[in-house]
Coordinates of N, CA and C in Angstrom, one line a residue:
M1 N -29.0 19.8 50.2 CA -27.8 18.9 50.3 C -28.3 17.5 50.0
G2 N -27.6 16.9 49.1 CA -28.0 15.5 48.6 C -26.9 14.5 48.9
I3 N -27.1 13.4 48.2 CA -26.2 12.2 48.4 C -26.1 11.5 47.0
E4 N -25.0 10.9 46.8 CA -24.8 10.1 45.5 C -24.2 8.8 45.9
V5 N -24.9 7.7 45.4 CA -24.4 6.3 45.7 C -24.1 5.7 44.3
S6 N -22.9 5.1 44.2 CA -22.4 4.6 43.0 C -21.9 3.2 43.1
D7 N -22.5 2.3 42.4 CA -22.0 0.9 42.2 C -21.8 0.2 43.6
L8 N -22.8 0.4 44.5 CA -22.7 -0.1 45.9 C -23.1 -1.5 46.0
S9 N -22.3 -2.3 46.7 CA -22.6 -3.7 47.0 C -22.6 -3.9 48.5
V10 N -23.6 -4.6 49.0 CA -23.8 -4.8 50.5 C -24.1 -6.2 50.8
A11 N -23.7 -6.6 52.0 CA -23.9 -8.0 52.4 C -24.6 -8.1 53.7
R12 N -25.4 -9.2 53.9 CA -26.0 -9.4 55.2 C -25.6 -10.8 55.7
G13 N -25.1 -10.9 56.9 CA -24.6 -12.2 57.4 C -23.5 -12.8 56.6
G14 N -22.7 -12.0 55.9 CA -21.6 -12.5 55.1 C -22.0 -12.9 53.7
I15 N -23.3 -12.7 53.4 CA -23.8 -13.1 52.0 C -24.1 -11.8 51.3
K16 N -23.6 -11.6 50.1 CA -23.9 -10.4 49.3 C -25.4 -10.5 48.9
V17 N -26.1 -9.4 49.2 CA -27.5 -9.3 48.8 C -27.9 -8.4 47.7
L18 N -27.1 -7.3 47.6 CA -27.3 -6.3 46.6 C -26.0 -5.9 46.0
E19 N -26.0 -5.6 44.7 CA -24.8 -5.1 44.0 C -25.1 -4.2 42.9
G20 N -24.2 -3.2 42.7 CA -24.4 -2.3 41.6 C -25.4 -1.2 41.9
V21 N -25.7 -0.9 43.1 CA -26.8 0.1 43.4 C -26.2 1.5 43.2
S22 N -26.9 2.2 42.4 CA -26.5 3.6 42.0 C -27.7 4.5 42.0
F23 N -27.6 5.7 42.6 CA -28.7 6.7 42.5 C -28.1 8.0 43.0
K24 N -28.9 9.0 42.7 CA -28.6 10.4 43.3 C -29.9 10.9 44.0
L25 N -29.7 11.4 45.2 CA -30.8 12.0 45.9 C -30.5 13.5 46.0
A26 N -31.3 14.3 45.4 CA -31.1 15.8 45.3 C -31.7 16.4 46.5
P27 N -31.3 17.6 46.9 CA -32.0 18.4 48.0 C -33.4 18.6 47.6
D28 N -34.3 18.7 48.6 CA -35.7 19.0 48.4 C -36.4 17.7 47.8
R29 N -35.8 16.6 47.9 CA -36.5 15.4 47.3 C -36.4 14.2 48.3
V30 N -37.4 13.3 48.0 CA -37.4 12.0 48.8 C -37.2 10.9 47.8
L31 N -36.4 9.9 48.2 CA -36.3 8.7 47.4 C -36.8 7.5 48.3
I32 N -37.8 6.8 47.8 CA -38.4 5.7 48.5 C -37.9 4.4 47.9
L33 N -37.3 3.6 48.7 CA -36.9 2.3 48.3 C -38.0 1.3 48.3
R34 N -38.2 0.5 47.2 CA -39.2 -0.5 47.2 C -38.5 -1.8 46.9
G35 N -39.3 -2.9 47.2 CA -38.8 -4.2 47.1 C -39.4 -5.2 48.1
P36 N -39.4 -6.5 47.8 CA -40.0 -7.4 48.7 C -39.2 -7.6 50.0
N37 N -39.9 -8.1 51.0 CA -39.2 -8.3 52.3 C -38.0 -9.2 52.1
G38 N -36.9 -8.8 52.8 CA -35.7 -9.6 52.7 C -34.8 -9.3 51.6
I39 N -35.2 -8.4 50.7 CA -34.4 -8.0 49.5 C -33.1 -7.3 49.9
G40 N -33.1 -6.6 51.1 CA -31.8 -5.9 51.5 C -32.0 -4.4 51.7
K41 N -33.2 -4.0 51.9 CA -33.4 -2.5 52.0 C -32.8 -2.0 53.3
T42 N -33.0 -2.7 54.4 CA -32.4 -2.3 55.7 C -30.9 -2.4 55.6
T43 N -30.3 -3.4 55.0 CA -28.9 -3.5 54.9 C -28.3 -2.4 54.1
L44 N -29.0 -2.0 53.0 CA -28.6 -0.9 52.2 C -28.6 0.4 52.9
L45 N -29.7 0.7 53.7 CA -29.8 1.9 54.4 C -28.7 2.0 55.5
R46 N -28.4 0.8 56.2 CA -27.4 0.8 57.2 C -26.0 1.1 56.6
A47 N -25.8 0.6 55.5 CA -24.5 0.9 54.8 C -24.3 2.3 54.5
I48 N -25.4 2.9 53.9 CA -25.4 4.3 53.5 C -25.2 5.2 54.8
A49 N -25.8 4.8 55.9 CA -25.7 5.6 57.1 C -24.4 5.4 57.8
G50 N -23.6 4.5 57.3 CA -22.3 4.3 57.9 C -22.2 3.3 59.1
L51 N -23.3 2.5 59.2 CA -23.4 1.6 60.4 C -22.8 0.2 60.0
Q52 N -22.5 0.0 58.8 CA -21.8 -1.2 58.4 C -21.1 -0.9 57.1
P53 N -19.9 -1.5 56.9 CA -19.2 -1.3 55.7 C -19.8 -1.9 54.4
P54 N -19.8 -1.2 53.3 CA -20.2 -1.9 52.1 C -19.1 -2.8 51.6
L55 N -19.5 -3.7 50.7 CA -18.5 -4.6 50.0 C -17.7 -3.8 49.0
G56 N -18.4 -2.8 48.4 CA -17.8 -2.1 47.3 C -18.6 -0.9 46.9
G57 N -18.1 0.0 46.1 CA -18.8 1.2 45.7 C -18.5 2.4 46.5
T58 N -19.2 3.5 46.2 CA -18.9 4.7 46.9 C -20.2 5.4 47.4
I59 N -20.1 6.1 48.5 CA -21.2 6.9 49.0 C -20.7 8.3 49.2
S60 N -21.2 9.3 48.4 CA -20.7 10.7 48.5 C -21.8 11.6 49.1
C61 N -21.4 12.2 50.2 CA -22.2 13.2 50.8 C -21.3 14.1 51.7
A62 N -21.8 15.2 52.2 CA -21.1 16.0 53.1 C -20.9 15.3 54.4
P63 N -19.7 15.6 55.1 CA -19.5 15.0 56.4 C -20.6 15.4 57.4
D64 N -21.0 14.5 58.3 CA -22.0 14.9 59.3 C -23.3 15.4 58.8
S65 N -23.7 14.9 57.6 CA -25.0 15.4 57.0 C -26.1 14.4 57.2
L66 N -25.8 13.2 57.6 CA -26.8 12.1 57.7 C -27.3 11.9 59.1
V67 N -28.6 11.5 59.2 CA -29.1 11.0 60.5 C -30.0 9.8 60.1
Y68 N -29.9 8.7 61.0 CA -30.5 7.5 60.7 C -31.6 7.1 61.7
A69 N -32.7 6.7 61.3 CA -33.8 6.3 62.2 C -34.3 4.9 61.7
A70 N -34.3 3.9 62.6 CA -34.8 2.6 62.2 C -35.9 2.2 63.1
H71 N -36.0 0.9 63.4 CA -37.1 0.3 64.2 C -37.0 0.7 65.6
A72 N -35.8 0.8 66.2 CA -35.6 1.2 67.6 C -35.8 2.7 67.7
D73 N -36.5 3.1 68.8 CA -36.9 4.5 68.9 C -35.7 5.3 69.6
G74 N -34.8 4.6 70.2 CA -33.6 5.3 70.8 C -34.0 6.2 72.0
L75 N -34.9 5.7 72.8 CA -35.4 6.5 73.9 C -34.9 5.9 75.3
K76 N -34.8 6.8 76.3 CA -34.5 6.4 77.6 C -35.8 6.4 78.4
A77 N -36.2 5.1 78.8 CA -37.5 4.9 79.4 C -37.8 5.8 80.6
T78 N -36.8 6.0 81.4 CA -37.0 6.8 82.7 C -37.0 8.3 82.5
L79 N -36.6 8.8 81.3 CA -36.6 10.2 81.0 C -37.9 10.6 80.4
S80 N -38.4 11.8 80.7 CA -39.6 12.3 80.2 C -39.4 12.6 78.7
V81 N -40.6 12.9 78.0 CA -40.5 13.3 76.6 C -39.6 14.5 76.4
V82 N -39.7 15.5 77.2 CA -38.9 16.7 77.1 C -37.4 16.4 77.4
E83 N -37.2 15.6 78.4 CA -35.8 15.2 78.7 C -35.1 14.4 77.6
N84 N -35.9 13.5 77.0 CA -35.3 12.7 75.9 C -35.0 13.6 74.7
L85 N -35.9 14.5 74.3 CA -35.6 15.4 73.2 C -34.4 16.4 73.5
T86 N -34.4 16.9 74.8 CA -33.4 17.8 75.2 C -32.0 17.1 75.1
F87 N -32.0 15.8 75.6 CA -30.7 15.1 75.5 C -30.2 15.0 74.1
W88 N -31.1 14.6 73.1 CA -30.6 14.5 71.7 C -30.3 15.9 71.1
A89 N -31.0 16.9 71.5 CA -30.7 18.3 71.0 C -29.3 18.7 71.5
Q90 N -28.9 18.3 72.7 CA -27.6 18.6 73.2 C -26.5 17.8 72.5
V91 N -26.8 16.6 72.2 CA -25.9 15.8 71.5 C -25.5 16.4 70.1
F92 N -26.6 16.9 69.5 CA -26.4 17.5 68.1 C -26.2 19.0 68.1
G93 N -26.1 19.6 69.3 CA -25.7 21.0 69.4 C -26.8 22.0 69.0
T94 N -28.1 21.5 69.2 CA -29.2 22.4 69.0 C -29.9 22.7 70.3
K95 N -30.8 23.7 70.3 CA -31.3 24.2 71.6 C -32.9 24.1 71.7
D96 N -33.5 24.5 70.6 CA -35.0 24.6 70.7 C -35.7 23.3 70.2
I97 N -36.3 22.7 71.2 CA -37.0 21.4 70.9 C -38.5 21.7 70.6
S98 N -39.0 22.9 70.8 CA -40.4 23.2 70.6 C -41.0 22.9 69.2
P99 N -40.3 23.1 68.1 CA -40.8 22.7 66.8 C -41.0 21.2 66.7
A100 N -40.1 20.5 67.3 CA -40.2 19.0 67.2 C -41.4 18.5 68.0
M101 N -41.5 19.1 69.2 CA -42.7 18.8 70.1 C -44.0 19.1 69.4
A102 N -44.1 20.2 68.7 CA -45.3 20.6 68.0 C -45.6 19.7 66.8
A103 N -44.5 19.4 66.0 CA -44.7 18.7 64.8 C -45.3 17.3 65.0
F104 N -45.0 16.7 66.2 CA -45.5 15.3 66.5 C -46.5 15.3 67.6
D105 N -47.1 16.5 67.9 CA -48.1 16.6 68.9 C -47.7 16.0 70.2
L106 N -46.6 16.4 70.8 CA -46.0 15.8 72.0 C -46.2 16.7 73.2
T107 N -46.7 17.9 73.0 CA -46.7 18.9 74.0 C -47.5 18.5 75.3
T108 N -48.6 17.8 75.1 CA -49.4 17.4 76.2 C -48.8 16.2 76.9
L109 N -47.8 15.6 76.3 CA -47.1 14.5 76.9 C -45.7 14.8 77.4
A110 N -45.4 16.1 77.5 CA -44.1 16.6 77.8 C -43.4 16.0 79.0
D111 N -44.2 15.9 80.1 CA -43.6 15.4 81.3 C -43.8 13.9 81.6
R112 N -44.3 13.2 80.6 CA -44.6 11.8 80.8 C -43.3 11.0 80.5
P113 N -42.9 10.0 81.4 CA -41.8 9.2 81.1 C -41.9 8.4 79.8
A114 N -40.9 8.3 79.0 CA -41.0 7.6 77.8 C -41.5 6.1 77.9
G115 N -41.1 5.5 79.1 CA -41.5 4.2 79.3 C -43.0 4.0 79.5
A116 N -43.7 5.1 79.8 CA -45.1 5.1 80.0 C -45.9 5.4 78.7
L117 N -45.2 5.6 77.6 CA -45.9 6.0 76.4 C -46.4 4.7 75.7
S118 N -47.4 4.9 74.8 CA -47.9 3.8 74.0 C -46.8 3.6 72.9
A119 N -47.0 2.5 72.1 CA -46.1 2.2 71.0 C -46.1 3.4 70.0
G120 N -47.3 3.9 69.7 CA -47.3 4.9 68.7 C -46.7 6.2 69.2
Q121 N -47.0 6.5 70.5 CA -46.4 7.7 71.1 C -44.9 7.7 71.1
K122 N -44.4 6.5 71.5 CA -42.9 6.3 71.4 C -42.3 6.5 70.1
R123 N -43.1 6.0 69.1 CA -42.6 6.2 67.7 C -42.6 7.7 67.3
R124 N -43.6 8.4 67.7 CA -43.6 9.8 67.4 C -42.5 10.6 68.1
L125 N -42.2 10.2 69.3 CA -41.1 10.8 70.0 C -39.7 10.4 69.3
G126 N -39.6 9.2 68.9 CA -38.4 8.8 68.2 C -38.2 9.5 66.9
L127 N -39.3 9.7 66.2 CA -39.2 10.5 64.9 C -38.9 12.0 65.2
A128 N -39.4 12.5 66.3 CA -39.2 13.9 66.6 C -37.7 14.2 66.8
R129 N -37.0 13.2 67.2 CA -35.5 13.3 67.3 C -34.9 13.9 66.0
L130 N -35.4 13.5 64.9 CA -34.9 13.9 63.6 C -34.8 15.4 63.5
L131 N -35.9 16.1 64.0 CA -36.0 17.5 63.9 C -35.0 18.3 64.8
V132 N -34.4 17.6 65.8 CA -33.5 18.3 66.7 C -32.0 18.0 66.3
T133 N -31.8 17.2 65.3 CA -30.4 16.9 64.9 C -29.8 18.0 64.0
G134 N -30.6 18.7 63.3 CA -30.1 19.7 62.3 C -29.5 19.0 61.1
R135 N -29.5 17.7 61.0 CA -28.9 17.1 59.8 C -29.8 17.2 58.6
P136 N -29.3 17.4 57.4 CA -30.1 17.7 56.2 C -30.5 16.4 55.5
I137 N -29.9 15.3 55.7 CA -30.3 14.0 55.0 C -30.8 13.0 56.0
W138 N -32.1 12.7 55.9 CA -32.7 11.7 56.8 C -32.7 10.3 56.1
I139 N -32.1 9.3 56.8 CA -32.1 7.9 56.3 C -33.1 7.2 57.2
L140 N -34.2 6.7 56.7 CA -35.3 6.2 57.5 C -35.7 4.8 57.0
D141 N -35.8 3.9 58.0 CA -36.2 2.5 57.7 C -37.5 2.2 58.4
E142 N -38.5 2.1 57.5 CA -39.9 1.9 57.9 C -40.3 2.8 59.1
P143 N -40.3 4.1 58.8 CA -40.5 5.1 59.8 C -42.0 5.2 60.4
T144 N -42.9 4.6 59.6 CA -44.3 4.7 60.1 C -44.8 3.5 60.9
V145 N -43.9 2.6 61.3 CA -44.3 1.5 62.1 C -44.9 2.0 63.4
S146 N -46.1 1.4 63.8 CA -46.8 1.7 65.0 C -47.6 3.0 64.9
L147 N -47.5 3.7 63.8 CA -48.2 5.0 63.7 C -49.7 4.8 63.2
D148 N -50.6 5.5 63.8 CA -52.0 5.5 63.3 C -52.1 6.5 62.1
V149 N -53.3 6.6 61.5 CA -53.4 7.5 60.4 C -53.1 8.9 60.6
D150 N -53.5 9.4 61.8 CA -53.2 10.8 62.1 C -51.7 11.0 62.3
A151 N -51.0 10.1 62.9 CA -49.6 10.2 63.2 C -48.8 10.1 61.9
V152 N -49.3 9.2 60.9 CA -48.6 9.2 59.6 C -48.7 10.5 58.9
A153 N -49.9 11.2 59.0 CA -50.0 12.5 58.5 C -49.0 13.5 59.1
M154 N -48.8 13.4 60.4 CA -47.9 14.3 61.1 C -46.5 14.0 60.5
F155 N -46.1 12.8 60.4 CA -44.8 12.4 59.8 C -44.6 13.0 58.4
A156 N -45.7 12.8 57.6 CA -45.6 13.3 56.2 C -45.4 14.9 56.2
G157 N -46.1 15.5 57.2 CA -46.0 17.0 57.3 C -44.6 17.4 57.7
A158 N -44.0 16.6 58.6 CA -42.6 16.9 59.0 C -41.6 16.7 57.9
V159 N -41.8 15.7 57.1 CA -41.0 15.5 55.9 C -41.1 16.6 54.9
R160 N -42.3 17.1 54.7 CA -42.5 18.2 53.8 C -41.8 19.5 54.3
A161 N -41.9 19.7 55.6 CA -41.2 20.9 56.1 C -39.7 20.7 56.0
H162 N -39.2 19.5 56.2 CA -37.8 19.3 56.1 C -37.3 19.5 54.6
L163 N -38.1 19.1 53.6 CA -37.8 19.3 52.2 C -37.8 20.8 51.9
A164 N -38.8 21.5 52.4 CA -39.0 22.9 52.2 C -37.8 23.7 52.7
G165 N -37.1 23.2 53.8 CA -35.9 23.8 54.3 C -34.6 23.4 53.6
G166 N -34.7 22.7 52.5 CA -33.6 22.2 51.8 C -33.0 20.9 52.1
G167 N -33.8 20.1 53.0 CA -33.3 18.8 53.3 C -33.8 17.8 52.3
S168 N -33.4 16.5 52.5 CA -33.8 15.4 51.7 C -34.0 14.2 52.6
A169 N -34.6 13.1 52.0 CA -34.8 11.9 52.8 C -34.8 10.7 51.9
L170 N -34.1 9.7 52.4 CA -34.1 8.3 51.8 C -34.8 7.4 52.7
M171 N -35.8 6.7 52.3 CA -36.5 5.8 53.2 C -37.0 4.6 52.5
A172 N -37.2 3.5 53.4 CA -37.8 2.3 53.0 C -39.2 2.3 53.7
T173 N -40.3 2.3 52.9 CA -41.6 2.2 53.4 C -42.6 1.7 52.4
H174 N -43.6 1.0 52.9 CA -44.6 0.5 52.1 C -45.9 1.4 52.1
I175 N -45.8 2.5 52.9 CA -46.9 3.4 53.1 C -46.9 4.5 52.1
D176 N -48.0 4.8 51.5 CA -48.1 6.0 50.6 C -48.2 7.2 51.4
L177 N -47.2 8.1 51.4 CA -47.2 9.3 52.3 C -47.8 10.5 51.5
G178 N -48.2 10.3 50.3 CA -48.7 11.4 49.5 C -47.7 12.5 49.2
L179 N -46.5 12.2 49.1 CA -45.4 13.2 48.9 C -45.2 13.4 47.4
T180 N -45.5 14.5 46.9 CA -45.3 14.7 45.4 C -43.8 14.9 45.1
E181 N -43.0 15.1 46.2 CA -41.6 15.3 46.0 C -40.9 14.0 46.0
A182 N -41.6 12.9 46.0 CA -41.0 11.6 46.2 C -40.7 10.8 44.9
D183 N -39.6 10.2 44.7 CA -39.2 9.3 43.7 C -39.1 7.9 44.3
T184 N -39.2 6.9 43.4 CA -39.1 5.5 43.9 C -38.0 4.8 43.2
L185 N -37.4 3.9 43.9 CA -36.3 3.0 43.4 C -36.6 1.6 43.8
D186 N -36.9 0.7 42.8 CA -37.1 -0.7 43.1 C -35.8 -1.4 43.1
I187 N -35.3 -1.8 44.3 CA -34.0 -2.4 44.4 C -33.9 -3.9 44.1
A188 N -35.1 -4.4 43.7 CA -35.1 -5.8 43.3 C -34.2 -6.0 42.1
G189 N -34.0 -5.0 41.3 CA -33.1 -5.1 40.1 C -31.7 -5.1 40.4
F190 N -31.3 -4.9 41.7 CA -29.9 -5.0 42.1 C -29.6 -6.2 43.0
R191 N -30.6 -7.2 43.0 CA -30.3 -8.4 43.7 C -29.0 -9.0 43.3
A192 N -28.2 -9.4 44.2 CA -26.9 -10.0 43.9 C -27.1 -11.4 43.3
K193 N -26.3 -11.7 42.3 CA -26.3 -13.0 41.7 C -25.7 -14.1 42.7
A194 N -26.4 -15.2 42.7 CA -25.9 -16.3 43.6 C -24.5 -16.8 43.1
P195 N -23.6 -17.2 44.0 CA -22.3 -17.7 43.6 C -22.4 -18.9 42.7
A196 N -21.5 -19.0 41.7 CA -21.6 -20.2 40.9 C -21.3 -21.5 41.7
P197 N -21.8 -22.6 41.3 CA -21.6 -23.8 42.1 C -20.2 -24.2 42.3
D198 N -19.3 -23.8 41.3 CA -17.9 -24.1 41.5 C -17.1 -23.0 42.1
D199 N -17.8 -22.0 42.6 CA -17.1 -20.9 43.3 C -17.1 -21.2 44.8
F200 N -16.1 -22.0 45.2 CA -16.1 -22.5 46.6 C -15.9 -21.3 47.6
D201 N -15.0 -20.4 47.3 CA -14.7 -19.2 48.1 C -16.0 -18.3 48.2
G202 N -16.5 -18.0 47.0 CA -17.7 -17.1 46.9 C -18.9 -17.6 47.7
A203 N -19.0 -18.9 47.9 CA -20.2 -19.4 48.6 C -20.1 -19.0 50.1
F204 N -18.9 -18.6 50.6 CA -18.7 -18.3 52.0 C -18.4 -16.9 52.2
L205 N -18.5 -16.0 51.2 CA -18.3 -14.6 51.4 C -19.4 -13.9 52.2

């Protein structure tokens, strides 16, 4: 299951940052967004995930097919690793969390409160949530933040398994994950033009 974005424009803080963004993401593929810091990668991903309205354009995908993971890990500090994953599994109507536990090497941490985890362990638990959602399209913003080399490899393995099951992923990352299924899109080419000096209204959009 994939996604198609056509002529999308997005704004940050009321200022248009990207316009005319178009691409297709096919099943079994990864699309990695490239571009300098501040170009609008996070804003674009949030719009595609439905967390903020775009200024224009269309996003076509099946209903309830997307799951979004960003810098926040989305964990309850007082709940254990198992309890956190069980909660999210119940939210998304799934039951078995053991594959997610194994994929991110969380089994030995099963009973530890999330608040007592290291930054990298919290990140692994946050990413493990993806596996219990059952959603085919992953939207990921810098997913490898706080991960060491071994954990990055775990994440890459989880992505490969997701693709093998017919899923797809759209992500912003500067890390080479070694994914042969990955395509790249440099969104610097979609940077929005600055309003003309005489465009009084446009300067405040």
